[in-house]
C-alpha cells in the first residue's frame, strides 16, 4: 500500500474531526468560531477520491468475483458501523437529551443499518443516518455496489462501463418528478469524486504521473485551494469547488516517490485507524461537550484548547476502537510462539 494514501486518510479524518469539534464550541468564544476557522468538511472529498483510487488499484489485473469483493467491503465497514448505529439508537431511546442530532425512529434506524438515504427525524432538512457522519458511507456502499457488479465486465471496458452507469443513474435521478429523497441523494454529482479516483488509479498504473519537482508544489496548492474554496463556497458547489482540489491532492500525492522518505509512523498508524476515528469521533465529541458543560469546566470557554482536546481524544478513542475491532490484531495477539525443531 502506498504510504501517502495512509497519510491522506489520516489528514482527511482529522480534518473532519476538527470541523465537528469547532461546531461543538459554544458561543462563549465567538471570536474563534468564525467562518474562516470552520473548515475541514472537505476531508470527506479526499476520502471519496481515495476510495475510487483504492478500489481500482486493488482489483485491476486480477480476477475478483463480485461476491468476494462485497464480502471484503462488508467485513471492513459494517461491524463497527452497525455497533455505532445501534449504540446511538439506544442512547436516543433511553436518554434523548444527550444527543442533539439524533431522535429514535425505527424506520430511520433500519435505513441507517442498510445504508439507505433517509430524512433525519431530528432535522428533516438533512438526509443523514443515526450516526450523522455515516451519510458518507451511504455513498460509499452505493459506489461499492455498482463497482462490484461491473467486475463482471471485461477490464478493458470496465472504466467506460463505470462512468456510463454512474452518469446514467445520476441523470435518471435528476429527471424523476417530485422530491424523492433517494433521487436527490443518488443524483448528486459528488459521485464523480469516486470516478475521479478510479481515473487517477488508471493514470498511476500507466505511470502517467507528475514530475517530482511539480508534484510537491501541486500538493501544497491543492490543499490551499481546498481550504480556500471551503471558506468561499458552500456544499451546493461541492462536486467541483471541493472535489477538484481533492483530486489534485490525491494525484500529486501518488506522483511523489515516498519510498525515498522516512515513514512517519504516527501518521501512518492514524491512516490505518482513520475509519474508526471517523465513525467514533462524534461520540467522543459529545462526551467531551457534556462533561465540560455539566462540570462547568473553564476549558470550554477557551476554544483552541477545547478543539485541541477534541482532536486528541478522538484520535485516541478511534485508535483504541481500531485495535479492539480489527481481526488481524486479535490474530496477532493470540498467535502462539513458534516451536524450534
XYZ file of C-alpha atoms in Angstrom:
341
model
C 0.000 0.000 0.000
C 1.289 3.475 -0.884
C 2.173 5.130 2.409
C 0.938 8.502 1.128
C -2.569 7.071 0.939
C -2.345 6.344 4.647
C -1.153 9.881 5.295
C -4.057 11.321 3.311
C -6.524 9.112 5.175
C -5.198 10.382 8.494
C -5.253 14.022 7.401
C -8.770 13.701 5.955
C -10.109 12.076 9.127
C -8.535 14.724 11.374
C -9.911 17.490 9.129
C -13.429 16.158 9.661
C -12.806 15.815 13.399
C -11.623 19.425 13.517
C -14.710 20.596 11.619
C -17.085 18.867 14.018
C -15.012 19.964 17.021
C -15.442 23.629 16.112
C -19.196 23.043 15.840
C -19.139 21.865 19.453
C -17.702 25.142 20.686
C -20.445 27.209 22.351
C -20.850 30.871 21.580
C -18.965 31.877 24.687
C -15.996 32.466 22.402
C -17.490 33.943 19.209
C -14.164 35.367 18.115
C -12.835 31.870 17.459
C -15.860 30.287 15.837
C -15.758 32.259 12.585
C -16.328 31.174 9.008
C -12.588 31.286 8.388
C -11.859 28.780 11.106
C -14.775 26.485 10.325
C -13.134 24.243 7.744
C -12.348 20.537 7.461
C -15.593 19.228 5.994
C -13.705 18.754 2.735
C -11.800 15.848 4.275
C -14.763 13.793 3.076
C -13.999 14.718 -0.540
C -10.447 13.421 -0.122
C -11.896 10.184 1.258
C -14.168 9.760 -1.758
C -11.345 10.228 -4.262
C -9.180 7.819 -2.270
C -11.954 5.217 -2.261
C -12.217 5.221 -6.037
C -8.435 5.098 -6.337
C -8.027 2.128 -3.991
C -10.919 0.143 -5.475
C -9.444 0.326 -8.976
C -5.886 -0.232 -7.782
C -6.764 -3.369 -5.804
C -8.925 -5.025 -8.474
C -7.026 -4.293 -11.681
C -5.030 -7.131 -13.188
C -6.611 -9.804 -11.027
C -9.774 -11.837 -11.073
C -12.082 -10.604 -8.341
C -15.576 -12.005 -8.100
C -18.351 -9.610 -7.064
C -19.317 -11.688 -4.014
C -15.725 -11.745 -2.775
C -15.487 -8.001 -3.317
C -18.725 -7.396 -1.394
C -17.652 -9.703 1.412
C -14.418 -7.783 1.964
C -16.175 -4.413 1.874
C -18.830 -5.602 4.334
C -16.217 -7.014 6.709
C -14.364 -3.736 6.601
C -17.294 -1.357 7.085
C -20.401 -2.971 8.535
C -19.490 -4.386 12.001
C -18.215 -1.148 13.530
C -20.844 0.975 11.806
C -23.692 -1.257 12.980
C -22.313 -1.231 16.511
C -22.095 2.577 16.474
C -25.581 2.902 14.950
C -27.234 0.593 17.473
C -25.435 2.291 20.344
C -26.569 5.739 19.186
C -30.109 4.473 18.676
C -30.198 3.068 22.208
C -28.916 6.328 23.675
C -31.522 8.270 21.684
C -34.232 5.965 23.015
C -33.131 5.873 26.663
C -31.613 9.343 27.103
C -32.800 11.510 24.199
C -31.480 14.754 25.720
C -27.859 13.622 25.332
C -27.898 13.629 21.533
C -28.864 16.836 19.755
C -28.907 15.464 16.208
C -30.490 12.055 16.802
C -34.089 11.106 17.549
C -35.094 7.452 17.806
C -37.378 6.397 14.976
C -37.397 2.772 13.829
C -37.590 3.400 10.032
C -34.641 5.777 10.374
C -32.635 3.194 12.303
C -33.490 0.482 9.761
C -32.472 2.711 6.843
C -29.248 3.617 8.627
C -28.285 -0.016 9.157
C -28.761 -0.789 5.471
C -27.135 2.380 4.119
C -30.330 3.841 2.668
C -30.786 7.629 2.454
C -33.449 8.797 4.914
C -34.534 12.120 6.346
C -33.237 12.710 9.843
C -36.255 12.987 12.184
C -34.314 15.492 14.313
C -33.809 17.744 11.284
C -35.831 16.791 8.173
C -33.730 19.132 6.034
C -30.826 16.700 6.379
C -30.561 13.277 4.756
C -28.296 11.668 7.320
C -28.334 8.374 9.265
C -28.432 7.838 13.019
C -24.656 8.288 13.180
C -24.571 11.563 11.264
C -21.101 11.196 9.664
C -22.366 7.911 8.218
C -24.006 9.776 5.312
C -20.692 9.327 3.519
C -20.950 5.558 3.952
C -24.286 5.610 2.133
C -22.405 6.945 -0.886
C -19.503 4.560 -0.312
C -21.739 1.488 -0.238
C -23.637 2.668 -3.287
C -20.362 3.048 -5.178
C -19.177 -0.369 -3.978
C -22.444 -1.962 -5.101
C -22.158 -0.611 -8.642
C -18.408 -1.191 -8.827
C -18.803 -4.791 -7.647
C -21.404 -5.558 -10.301
C -19.156 -4.147 -13.012
C -16.345 -6.502 -12.032
C -18.219 -8.889 -14.345
C -17.321 -6.613 -17.270
C -14.039 -7.207 -19.086
C -11.345 -4.996 -17.636
C -10.686 -3.003 -20.805
C -14.334 -1.915 -20.875
C -14.840 -1.620 -17.131
C -13.948 2.042 -16.660
C -16.172 3.163 -19.518
C -18.968 0.998 -18.126
C -18.482 2.524 -14.676
C -18.597 6.119 -15.923
C -21.570 5.348 -18.181
C -23.532 3.568 -15.443
C -22.959 6.246 -12.819
C -23.817 9.041 -15.247
C -26.993 7.248 -16.289
C -28.024 6.822 -12.644
C -27.386 10.498 -11.882
C -29.341 11.652 -14.944
C -32.212 9.265 -14.182
C -32.439 10.515 -10.596
C -32.438 14.117 -11.771
C -35.332 13.668 -14.206
C -37.564 11.896 -11.708
C -40.547 14.050 -10.708
C -41.173 15.183 -7.170
C -38.806 15.455 -4.237
C -37.830 11.846 -3.693
C -35.146 11.562 -1.016
C -33.303 8.748 -2.792
C -33.391 10.551 -6.146
C -31.907 13.731 -4.680
C -29.272 11.731 -2.826
C -28.097 9.498 -5.674
C -28.468 12.270 -8.232
C -25.751 14.316 -6.554
C -22.672 14.726 -8.802
C -20.483 14.120 -5.744
C -20.403 10.551 -7.112
C -17.914 11.766 -9.704
C -15.318 12.146 -6.949
C -15.185 8.332 -6.723
C -14.884 8.105 -10.501
C -12.076 10.655 -10.487
C -10.230 8.413 -8.029
C -10.699 5.485 -10.416
C -9.221 7.543 -13.250
C -6.264 8.580 -11.079
C -5.561 4.920 -10.284
C -5.513 4.172 -14.025
C -3.033 7.013 -14.565
C -0.911 5.721 -11.679
C -0.801 2.180 -13.062
C 0.066 3.535 -16.509
C 2.841 5.611 -14.881
C 1.358 8.882 -16.132
C 2.364 10.993 -13.160
C 3.518 14.485 -12.317
C 7.287 15.131 -12.199
C 8.663 15.128 -8.653
C 9.570 18.825 -8.877
C 5.985 19.649 -9.849
C 4.163 17.204 -7.558
C 5.217 18.824 -4.264
C 4.107 22.404 -5.059
C 0.960 20.989 -6.663
C 0.182 19.134 -3.439
C 0.548 22.357 -1.442
C -1.564 24.217 -3.994
C -4.263 21.534 -3.820
C -4.586 21.813 -0.046
C -4.521 25.619 -0.240
C -7.344 25.756 -2.771
C -9.303 23.117 -0.858
C -9.322 25.240 2.290
C -9.898 28.496 0.398
C -12.793 27.037 -1.597
C -14.356 25.594 1.526
C -14.300 29.063 3.052
C -15.747 30.759 -0.020
C -18.208 28.128 -1.305
C -20.949 26.071 0.289
C -21.742 22.399 -0.258
C -24.024 23.144 -3.219
C -20.861 23.555 -5.314
C -19.064 20.714 -3.604
C -18.541 18.352 -6.539
C -16.300 20.796 -8.394
C -15.194 23.521 -5.958
C -14.187 20.988 -3.306
C -13.861 17.896 -5.466
C -11.301 19.264 -7.943
C -8.776 20.322 -5.250
C -9.246 16.898 -3.595
C -8.445 15.247 -6.941
C -5.338 17.422 -7.321
C -4.226 16.461 -3.798
C -4.513 12.721 -4.410
C -2.923 12.876 -7.872
C 0.045 14.928 -6.679
C 0.493 12.734 -3.588
C 0.631 9.474 -5.560
C 3.036 11.117 -8.012
C 5.584 11.646 -5.219
C 8.061 8.853 -4.527
C 7.653 8.449 -0.773
C 9.850 5.329 -0.752
C 12.881 7.614 -0.516
C 11.484 9.422 2.515
C 11.313 8.238 6.133
C 7.937 6.854 7.164
C 6.023 8.991 9.641
C 4.893 6.170 11.903
C 2.213 8.034 13.842
C 0.584 9.438 10.707
C 0.757 6.053 9.021
C -0.970 4.452 12.007
C -3.661 7.127 12.154
C -4.314 6.429 8.483
C -4.798 2.772 9.328
C -7.205 3.750 12.115
C -8.907 6.534 10.116
C -12.171 4.640 9.635
C -12.522 4.007 13.366
C -11.672 7.630 14.112
C -14.239 8.837 11.606
C -17.053 6.629 12.932
C -16.419 7.131 16.657
C -15.389 10.781 16.876
C -18.994 12.020 17.111
C -19.401 10.066 20.369
C -16.100 11.379 21.733
C -17.065 14.961 20.985
C -20.494 14.523 22.555
C -18.955 13.122 25.743
C -16.428 15.966 25.976
C -19.149 18.569 25.464
C -21.432 17.050 28.083
C -18.609 16.655 30.606
C -17.465 20.248 30.165
C -20.981 21.650 30.418
C -22.050 19.627 33.449
C -18.789 20.107 35.352
C -18.609 23.774 34.366
C -15.027 23.357 33.230
C -13.485 26.634 32.126
C -11.681 24.930 29.257
C -14.927 25.178 27.305
C -14.503 28.958 27.236
C -11.093 28.544 25.623
C -11.996 27.287 22.176
C -8.490 26.466 20.853
C -7.713 24.286 23.864
C -11.118 22.612 23.722
C -10.798 21.861 19.996
C -7.268 20.517 20.524
C -8.561 18.177 23.223
C -11.375 17.066 20.912
C -8.898 16.136 18.180
C -6.540 14.387 20.613
C -9.210 12.319 22.364
C -10.966 11.499 19.076
C -7.702 10.144 17.689
C -7.013 8.160 20.855
C -10.551 6.809 21.033
C -10.527 5.833 17.382
C -7.161 4.109 17.790
C -8.439 2.083 20.744
C -11.552 1.022 18.836
C -9.374 0.148 15.845
C -7.228 -2.141 17.990
C -10.269 -3.803 19.537
C -12.220 -4.338 16.325
C -9.553 -5.316 13.790
C -9.492 -9.124 13.406
C -5.857 -9.174 12.310
C -4.857 -7.515 15.567
C -6.580 -10.238 17.564
C -4.932 -12.964 15.480
C -1.548 -11.377 16.075
C -2.101 -11.233 19.839
C -3.372 -14.810 20.002
C -0.623 -16.284 17.832
C 1.446 -18.808 19.741
C 5.250 -18.662 19.657
C 6.867 -20.930 17.083
C 8.444 -24.116 18.420
C 12.021 -24.737 17.316
C 12.514 -28.029 15.509
